[in-house]
Amino acid sequence: MSGAPDREAVFPTRQSLGIMKAKLKGAETGHSLLKRKSEALTKYVLREAWNRICDSEVRSPDLSPKNDADEGIALQKR
């Protein structure tokens, strides 16, 4: 290798400049779409995990953390 950065060999014409600009714009658009997709999938996975945690707390209230204020109210009602 010559140590030069990876570049595409093009002739310096106006037409090739337009082609390269279009390729760059397409690459930027594709990158932003992939980033948005990744963020949406991450949000979805976190939301599903949160829903599973909330559902398990509703089904088994004995395992949910108790609040001191709730215990105080329960003692007053006795």
GROMACS .gro file of N, CA and C in nm, residues 31-59:
model
   87
   31HIS      N    1  -2.714   0.652   0.641
   31HIS     CA    2  -2.659   0.649   0.778
   31HIS      C    3  -2.760   0.702   0.878
   32SER      N    4  -2.827   0.813   0.844
   32SER     CA    5  -2.924   0.870   0.938
   32SER      C    6  -3.045   0.777   0.954
   33LEU      N    7  -3.086   0.709   0.846
   33LEU     CA    8  -3.198   0.615   0.857
   33LEU      C    9  -3.162   0.497   0.946
   34LEU      N   10  -3.041   0.446   0.931
   34LEU     CA   11  -2.998   0.335   1.016
   34LEU      C   12  -2.989   0.377   1.162
   35LYS      N   13  -2.945   0.501   1.186
   35LYS     CA   14  -2.936   0.551   1.322
   35LYS      C   15  -3.076   0.563   1.385
   36ARG      N   16  -3.172   0.615   1.308
   36ARG     CA   17  -3.309   0.627   1.358
   36ARG      C   18  -3.369   0.490   1.387
   37LYS      N   19  -3.341   0.394   1.299
   37LYS     CA   20  -3.392   0.258   1.319
   37LYS      C   21  -3.334   0.198   1.446
   38SER      N   22  -3.205   0.217   1.467
   38SER     CA   23  -3.139   0.164   1.586
   38SER      C   24  -3.199   0.224   1.712
   39GLU      N   25  -3.223   0.355   1.711
   39GLU     CA   26  -3.281   0.422   1.827
   39GLU      C   27  -3.423   0.374   1.853
   40ALA      N   28  -3.501   0.353   1.746
   40ALA     CA   29  -3.638   0.306   1.761
   40ALA      C   30  -3.640   0.165   1.818
   41LEU      N   31  -3.552   0.078   1.771
   41LEU     CA   32  -3.546  -0.058   1.823
   41LEU      C   33  -3.505  -0.060   1.969
   42THR      N   34  -3.411   0.026   2.006
   42THR     CA   35  -3.368   0.034   2.145
   42THR      C   36  -3.483   0.079   2.234
   43LYS      N   37  -3.559   0.181   2.188
   43LYS     CA   38  -3.674   0.229   2.263
   43LYS      C   39  -3.777   0.118   2.281
   44TYR      N   40  -3.800   0.042   2.173
   44TYR     CA   41  -3.898  -0.066   2.176
   44TYR      C   42  -3.857  -0.174   2.276
   45VAL      N   43  -3.731  -0.213   2.274
   45VAL     CA   44  -3.683  -0.316   2.365
   45VAL      C   45  -3.695  -0.269   2.510
   46LEU      N   46  -3.657  -0.145   2.536
   46LEU     CA   47  -3.667  -0.092   2.673
   46LEU      C   48  -3.813  -0.083   2.718
   47ARG      N   49  -3.902  -0.042   2.627
   47ARG     CA   50  -4.043  -0.032   2.661
   47ARG      C   51  -4.101  -0.170   2.693
   48GLU      N   52  -4.065  -0.270   2.612
   48GLU     CA   53  -4.113  -0.406   2.637
   48GLU      C   54  -4.062  -0.457   2.773
   49ALA      N   55  -3.937  -0.431   2.804
   49ALA     CA   56  -3.881  -0.475   2.932
   49ALA      C   57  -3.955  -0.405   3.047
   50TRP      N   58  -3.982  -0.277   3.032
   50TRP     CA   59  -4.053  -0.202   3.135
   50TRP      C   60  -4.194  -0.257   3.154
   51ASN      N   61  -4.262  -0.289   3.044
   51ASN     CA   62  -4.397  -0.345   3.054
   51ASN      C   63  -4.395  -0.480   3.123
   52ARG      N   64  -4.294  -0.562   3.095
   52ARG     CA   65  -4.285  -0.692   3.162
   52ARG      C   66  -4.263  -0.674   3.312
   53ILE      N   67  -4.182  -0.577   3.350
   53ILE     CA   68  -4.158  -0.550   3.493
   53ILE      C   69  -4.287  -0.503   3.560
   54CYS      N   70  -4.358  -0.411   3.496
   54CYS     CA   71  -4.483  -0.360   3.553
   54CYS      C   72  -4.588  -0.470   3.563
   55ASP      N   73  -4.598  -0.555   3.461
   55ASP     CA   74  -4.695  -0.665   3.464
   55ASP      C   75  -4.664  -0.762   3.577
   56SER      N   76  -4.537  -0.790   3.599
   56SER     CA   77  -4.501  -0.884   3.705
   56SER      C   78  -4.532  -0.825   3.842
   57GLU      N   79  -4.521  -0.694   3.858
   57GLU     CA   80  -4.554  -0.631   3.986
   57GLU      C   81  -4.704  -0.633   4.010
   58VAL      N   82  -4.783  -0.620   3.904
   58VAL     CA   83  -4.928  -0.621   3.919
   58VAL      C   84  -4.975  -0.761   3.957
   59ARG      N   85  -4.916  -0.863   3.895
   59ARG     CA   86  -4.956  -1.001   3.922
   59ARG      C   87  -4.914  -1.048   4.061
   0.00000   0.00000   0.00000
